[in-house]
Coordinates of C-alpha atoms in Angstrom, one line a residue:
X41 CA 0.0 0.0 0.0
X42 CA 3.2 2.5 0.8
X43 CA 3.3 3.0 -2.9
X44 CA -0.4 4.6 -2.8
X45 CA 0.4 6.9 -0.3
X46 CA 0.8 10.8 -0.9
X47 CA 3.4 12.6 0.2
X48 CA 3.6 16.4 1.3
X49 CA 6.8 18.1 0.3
X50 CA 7.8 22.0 0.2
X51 CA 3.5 22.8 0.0
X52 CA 2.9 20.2 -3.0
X53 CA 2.0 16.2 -3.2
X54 CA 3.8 13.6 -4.6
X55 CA 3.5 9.9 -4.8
X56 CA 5.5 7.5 -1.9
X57 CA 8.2 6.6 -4.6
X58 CA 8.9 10.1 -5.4
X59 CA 10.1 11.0 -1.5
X60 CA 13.2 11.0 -2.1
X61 CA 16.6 12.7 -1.3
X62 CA 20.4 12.6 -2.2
X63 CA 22.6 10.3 -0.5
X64 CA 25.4 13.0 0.3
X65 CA 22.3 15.7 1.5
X66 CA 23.2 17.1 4.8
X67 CA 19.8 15.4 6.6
X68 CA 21.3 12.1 5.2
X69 CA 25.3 12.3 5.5
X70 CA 25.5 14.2 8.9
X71 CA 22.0 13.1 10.3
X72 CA 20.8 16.3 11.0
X73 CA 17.1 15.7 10.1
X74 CA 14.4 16.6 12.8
X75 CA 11.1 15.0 13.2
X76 CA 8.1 14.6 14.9
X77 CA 6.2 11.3 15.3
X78 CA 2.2 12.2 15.4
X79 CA -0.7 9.0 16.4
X80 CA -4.1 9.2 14.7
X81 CA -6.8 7.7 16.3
X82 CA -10.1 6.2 14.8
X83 CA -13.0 8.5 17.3
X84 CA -16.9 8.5 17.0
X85 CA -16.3 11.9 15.2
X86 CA -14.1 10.1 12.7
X87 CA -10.1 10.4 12.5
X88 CA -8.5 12.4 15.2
X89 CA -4.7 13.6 15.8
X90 CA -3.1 13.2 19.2
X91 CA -2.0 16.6 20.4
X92 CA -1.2 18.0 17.5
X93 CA -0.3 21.3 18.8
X94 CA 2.4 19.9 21.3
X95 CA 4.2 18.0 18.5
X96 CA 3.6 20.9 16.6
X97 CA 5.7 23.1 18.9
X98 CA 8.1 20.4 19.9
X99 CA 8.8 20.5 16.4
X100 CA 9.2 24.7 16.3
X101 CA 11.1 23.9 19.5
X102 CA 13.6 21.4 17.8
X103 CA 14.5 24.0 14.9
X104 CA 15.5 27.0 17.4
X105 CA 17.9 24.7 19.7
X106 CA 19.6 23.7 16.4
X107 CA 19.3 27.3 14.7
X108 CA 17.3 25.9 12.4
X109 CA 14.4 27.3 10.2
X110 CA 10.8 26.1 9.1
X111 CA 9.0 27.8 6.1
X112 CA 5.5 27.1 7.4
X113 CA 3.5 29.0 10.2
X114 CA 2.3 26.4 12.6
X115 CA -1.0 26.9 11.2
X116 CA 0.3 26.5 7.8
X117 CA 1.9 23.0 8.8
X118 CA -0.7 22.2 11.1
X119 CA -3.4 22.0 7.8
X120 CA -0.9 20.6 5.6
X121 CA -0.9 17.7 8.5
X122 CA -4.3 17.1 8.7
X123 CA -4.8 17.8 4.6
X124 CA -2.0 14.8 4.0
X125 CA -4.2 12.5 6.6
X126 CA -7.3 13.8 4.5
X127 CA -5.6 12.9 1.3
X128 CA -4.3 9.2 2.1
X129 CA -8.1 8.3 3.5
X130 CA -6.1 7.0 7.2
X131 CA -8.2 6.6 10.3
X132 CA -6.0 5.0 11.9
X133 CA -1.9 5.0 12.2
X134 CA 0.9 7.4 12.5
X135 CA 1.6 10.6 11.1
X136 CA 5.6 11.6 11.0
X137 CA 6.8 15.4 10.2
X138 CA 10.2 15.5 9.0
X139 CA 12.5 18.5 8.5
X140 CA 16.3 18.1 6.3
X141 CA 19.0 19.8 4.3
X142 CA 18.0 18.1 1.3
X143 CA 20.8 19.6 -1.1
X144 CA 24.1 18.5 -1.5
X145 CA 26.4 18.9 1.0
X146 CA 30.3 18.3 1.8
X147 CA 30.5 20.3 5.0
X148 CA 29.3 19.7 9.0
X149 CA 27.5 23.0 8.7
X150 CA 24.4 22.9 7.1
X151 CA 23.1 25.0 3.8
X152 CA 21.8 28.7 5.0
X153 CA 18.5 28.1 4.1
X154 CA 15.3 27.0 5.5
X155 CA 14.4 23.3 6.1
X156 CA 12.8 21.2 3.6
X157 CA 9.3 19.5 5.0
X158 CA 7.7 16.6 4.0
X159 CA 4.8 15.2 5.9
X160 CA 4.1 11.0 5.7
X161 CA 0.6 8.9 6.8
X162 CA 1.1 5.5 7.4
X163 CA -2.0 3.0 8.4
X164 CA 0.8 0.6 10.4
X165 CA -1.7 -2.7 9.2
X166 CA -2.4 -2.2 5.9
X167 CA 1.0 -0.3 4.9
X168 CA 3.7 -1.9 7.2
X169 CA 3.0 -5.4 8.0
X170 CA 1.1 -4.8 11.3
X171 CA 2.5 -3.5 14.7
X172 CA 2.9 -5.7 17.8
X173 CA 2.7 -4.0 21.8
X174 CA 2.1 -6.5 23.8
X175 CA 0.0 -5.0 26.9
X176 CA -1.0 -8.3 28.3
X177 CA 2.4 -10.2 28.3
X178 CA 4.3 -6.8 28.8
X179 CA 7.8 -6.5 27.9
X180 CA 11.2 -7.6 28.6
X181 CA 14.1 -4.7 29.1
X182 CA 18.0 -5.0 29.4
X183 CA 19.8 -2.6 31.3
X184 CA 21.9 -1.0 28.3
X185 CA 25.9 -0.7 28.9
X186 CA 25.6 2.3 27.2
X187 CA 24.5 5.7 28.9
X188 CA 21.9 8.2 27.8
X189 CA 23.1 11.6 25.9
X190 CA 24.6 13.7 28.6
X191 CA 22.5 17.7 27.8
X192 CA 26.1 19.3 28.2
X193 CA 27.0 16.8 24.8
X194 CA 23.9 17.8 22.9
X195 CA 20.5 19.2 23.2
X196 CA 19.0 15.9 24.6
X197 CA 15.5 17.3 23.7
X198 CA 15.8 17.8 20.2
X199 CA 14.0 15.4 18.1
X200 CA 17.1 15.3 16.0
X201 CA 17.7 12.0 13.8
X202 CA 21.6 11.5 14.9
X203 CA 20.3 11.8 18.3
X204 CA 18.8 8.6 17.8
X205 CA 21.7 6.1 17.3
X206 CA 21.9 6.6 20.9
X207 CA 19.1 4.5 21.1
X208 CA 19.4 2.3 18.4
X209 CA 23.1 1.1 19.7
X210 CA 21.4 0.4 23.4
X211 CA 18.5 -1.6 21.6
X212 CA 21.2 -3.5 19.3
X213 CA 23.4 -4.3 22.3
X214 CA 20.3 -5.8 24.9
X215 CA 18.5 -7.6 21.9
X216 CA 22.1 -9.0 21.0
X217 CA 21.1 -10.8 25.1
X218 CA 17.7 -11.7 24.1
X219 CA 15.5 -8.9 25.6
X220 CA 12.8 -7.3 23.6
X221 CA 13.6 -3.8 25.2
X222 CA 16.4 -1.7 26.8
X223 CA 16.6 1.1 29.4
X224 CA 19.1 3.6 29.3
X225 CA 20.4 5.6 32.4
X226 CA 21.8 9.1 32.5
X227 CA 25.2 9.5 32.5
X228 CA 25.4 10.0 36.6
X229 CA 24.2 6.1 36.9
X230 CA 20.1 6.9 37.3
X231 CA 17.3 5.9 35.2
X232 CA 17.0 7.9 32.0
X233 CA 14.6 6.4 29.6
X234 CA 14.0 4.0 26.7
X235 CA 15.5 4.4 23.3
X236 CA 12.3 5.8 22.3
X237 CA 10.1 5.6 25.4
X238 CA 9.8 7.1 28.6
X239 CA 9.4 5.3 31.5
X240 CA 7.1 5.3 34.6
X241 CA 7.0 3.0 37.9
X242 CA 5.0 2.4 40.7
X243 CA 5.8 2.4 44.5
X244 CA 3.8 2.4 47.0
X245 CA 0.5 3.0 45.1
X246 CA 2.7 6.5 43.5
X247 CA 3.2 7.3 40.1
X248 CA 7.6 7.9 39.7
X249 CA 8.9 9.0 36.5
X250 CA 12.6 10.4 35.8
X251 CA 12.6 14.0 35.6
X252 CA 13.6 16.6 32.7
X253 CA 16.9 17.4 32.1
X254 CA 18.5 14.9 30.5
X255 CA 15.3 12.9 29.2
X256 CA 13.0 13.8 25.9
X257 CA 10.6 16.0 27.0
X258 CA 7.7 13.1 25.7
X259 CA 4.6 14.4 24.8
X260 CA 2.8 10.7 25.9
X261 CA 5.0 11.3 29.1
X262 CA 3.6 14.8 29.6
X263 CA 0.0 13.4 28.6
X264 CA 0.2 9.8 31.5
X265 CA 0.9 12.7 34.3
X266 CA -1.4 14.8 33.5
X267 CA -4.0 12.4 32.9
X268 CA -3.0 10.5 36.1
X269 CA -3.1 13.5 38.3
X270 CA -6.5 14.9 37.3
X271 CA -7.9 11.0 38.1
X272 CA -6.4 11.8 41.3
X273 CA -3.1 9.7 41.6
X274 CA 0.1 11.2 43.0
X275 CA 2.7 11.6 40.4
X276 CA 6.4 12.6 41.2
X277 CA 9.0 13.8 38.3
X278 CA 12.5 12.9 40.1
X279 CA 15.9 11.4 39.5
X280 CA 15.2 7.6 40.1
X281 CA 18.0 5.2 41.3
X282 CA 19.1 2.2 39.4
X283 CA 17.8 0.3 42.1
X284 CA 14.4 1.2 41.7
X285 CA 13.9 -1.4 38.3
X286 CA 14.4 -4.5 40.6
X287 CA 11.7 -2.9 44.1
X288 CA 9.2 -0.9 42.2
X289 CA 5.8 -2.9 42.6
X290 CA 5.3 -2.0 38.4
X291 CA 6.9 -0.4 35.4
X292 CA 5.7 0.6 32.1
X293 CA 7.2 2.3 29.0
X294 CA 4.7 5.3 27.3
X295 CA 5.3 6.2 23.6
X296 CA 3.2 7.6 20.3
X297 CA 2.8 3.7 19.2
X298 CA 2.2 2.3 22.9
X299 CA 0.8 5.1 25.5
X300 CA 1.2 2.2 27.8
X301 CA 3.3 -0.9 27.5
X302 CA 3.8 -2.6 30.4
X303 CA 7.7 -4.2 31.7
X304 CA 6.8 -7.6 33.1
X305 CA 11.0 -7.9 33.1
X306 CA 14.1 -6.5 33.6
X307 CA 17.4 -8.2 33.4
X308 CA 17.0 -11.7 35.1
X309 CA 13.9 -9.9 37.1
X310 CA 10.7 -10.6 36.8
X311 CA 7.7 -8.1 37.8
X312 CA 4.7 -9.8 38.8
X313 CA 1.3 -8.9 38.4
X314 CA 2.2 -7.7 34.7
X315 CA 0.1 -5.7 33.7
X316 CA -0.4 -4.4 37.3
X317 CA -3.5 -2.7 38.5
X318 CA -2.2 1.0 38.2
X319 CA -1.0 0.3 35.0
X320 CA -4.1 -1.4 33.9
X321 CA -6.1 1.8 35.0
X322 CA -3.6 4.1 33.5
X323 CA -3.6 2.4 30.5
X324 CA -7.6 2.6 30.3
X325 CA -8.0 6.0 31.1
X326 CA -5.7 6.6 28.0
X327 CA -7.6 4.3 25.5
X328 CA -10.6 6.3 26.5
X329 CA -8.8 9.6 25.9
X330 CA -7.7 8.5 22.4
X331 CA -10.7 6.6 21.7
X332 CA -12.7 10.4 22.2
X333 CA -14.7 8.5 25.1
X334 CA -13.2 11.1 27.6
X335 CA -14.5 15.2 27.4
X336 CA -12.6 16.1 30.1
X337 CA -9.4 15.6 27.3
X338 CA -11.5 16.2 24.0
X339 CA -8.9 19.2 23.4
X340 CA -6.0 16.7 23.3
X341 CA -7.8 15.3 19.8
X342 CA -7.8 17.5 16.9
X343 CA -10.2 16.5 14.4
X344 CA -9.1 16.7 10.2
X345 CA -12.2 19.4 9.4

């Protein structure tokens, strides 16, 4: 189906197969691409987009640590989001903004001129094979050898593409021991994240999740503690030992795929009840928040029209 899909690029359409870029541009060769990674959700209204207007200015965000520029208002990119999902007839799937030096480019400085955009609509069944989160058995997680960006490196919150070998290196090296998952820590030895997931536990009946500063600023992550604290359970933003992923009563990872996926192990450990009951009723309040069941968070949805 991929090669049926349109493409927005620069304020025009074009088919899948026509996306393309040189090998030696600057997004490609130095990995200086930025992105953001958007859910769409099937709703009684009919297809809605998960807080666009966070990702939105995640994505404005992005571009000014890196001194970069867009050439769209946010209104202007906003439309042309929700006029690509119009265009590809999607209910369903993710949506992922992408911003690159798309000329030619020997140098580690990039071209002075504004970013080239493209926009792409996936329907992850039809146009990728399917995607598997497995909410009943959770998942397993290593504990990677490698440590999370330090902020003084990089800007650790930029949704920058050659941010993300970080993550793919952890991933590589605990799949390499047979877990499905990996969780990074910081590099002062406490819990950071996952390569592309943040991550929440549970003690004593509180809601714990690692702090900003040297974590992605997650709009899911910022969605679960919101959503959590208006149903009335304590949440706490704090550093979070190592220890903490071999006592805490339950962990889960929250994402744009998975807003919930529970960790039923780390290392040799396993966490039992997974899922367990806060992270069942987390995960519910979500699917009713994306599902447009909830009012109290219809402003989280932006509908196409």
């Amino acid at each position: 189906m991929l090669n049926q899909r349109s493409v927005f690029i620069n304020d025009s359409f074009v088919k899948w197969d026509r996306a393309t870029v040189h090998q030696m541009s600057h997004g490609f060769g130095r990995g200086s691409a930025i992105f953001e990674v958007l859910s769409l959700h099937a709703t009684n209204t009919g297809a809605d987009i998960f807080r666009l207007d966070k990702h939105l200015n995640r994505f404005y965000r992005t571009a000014d640590l890196l001194m970069m520029e867009i050439p769209f208002t946010r209104d202007q990119l906003g439309e042309a989001v929700r006029e690509t999902v119009r265009r590809n007839q999607i209910r369903s799937g993710f949506i992922k903004i992408i911003g690159a030096y798309t000329d030619v480019a020997f140098g580690v400085l990039p071209p002075e001129k504004p970013l080239d955009i493209s926009i792409f609509v996936v329907d992850p069944d039809r146009d990728l094979g399917g995607l598997s989160f497995p909410f009943k058995t959770g998942t397993a997680a290593g504990i990677s050898k490698w440590r999370k960006l330090d902020p003084q490196t990089v800007p650790v919150e930029a949704k920058a593409a050659a941010n993300y070998l970080n993550g793919m290196v952890a991933r590589n090296e605990a799949r390499s021991r047979g877990y499905e998952n990996v969780i990074l820590l910081d590099t002062q030895g406490f819990v950071a994240e996952g390569p592309t997931e943040s991550i929440f536990f549970i003690k004593d009946g509180d809601v714990f999740t690692p702090s900003p500063g040297t974590v992605l600023k997650g709009i899911t992550r910022k969605s679960v503690i919101e959503a959590a604290r208006f149903y009335g359970m304590n949440v706490h933003e704090t550093r979070v030992p190592r220890d903490w992923l071999f006592n805490a009563e339950e962990i889960f990872f929250s994402g744009t795929p998975n807003k919930v996926l529970p960790v039923r192990q780390i290392e040799a450990h396993l966490i039992k009840p997974t899922p367990g009951p806060l992270t069942q009723k987390i995960s519910k309040i979500m699917d009713k928040i994306i599902s447009g069941h909830d009012k109290q968070f219809g402003a989280w949805l932006t509908p196409l029209n």
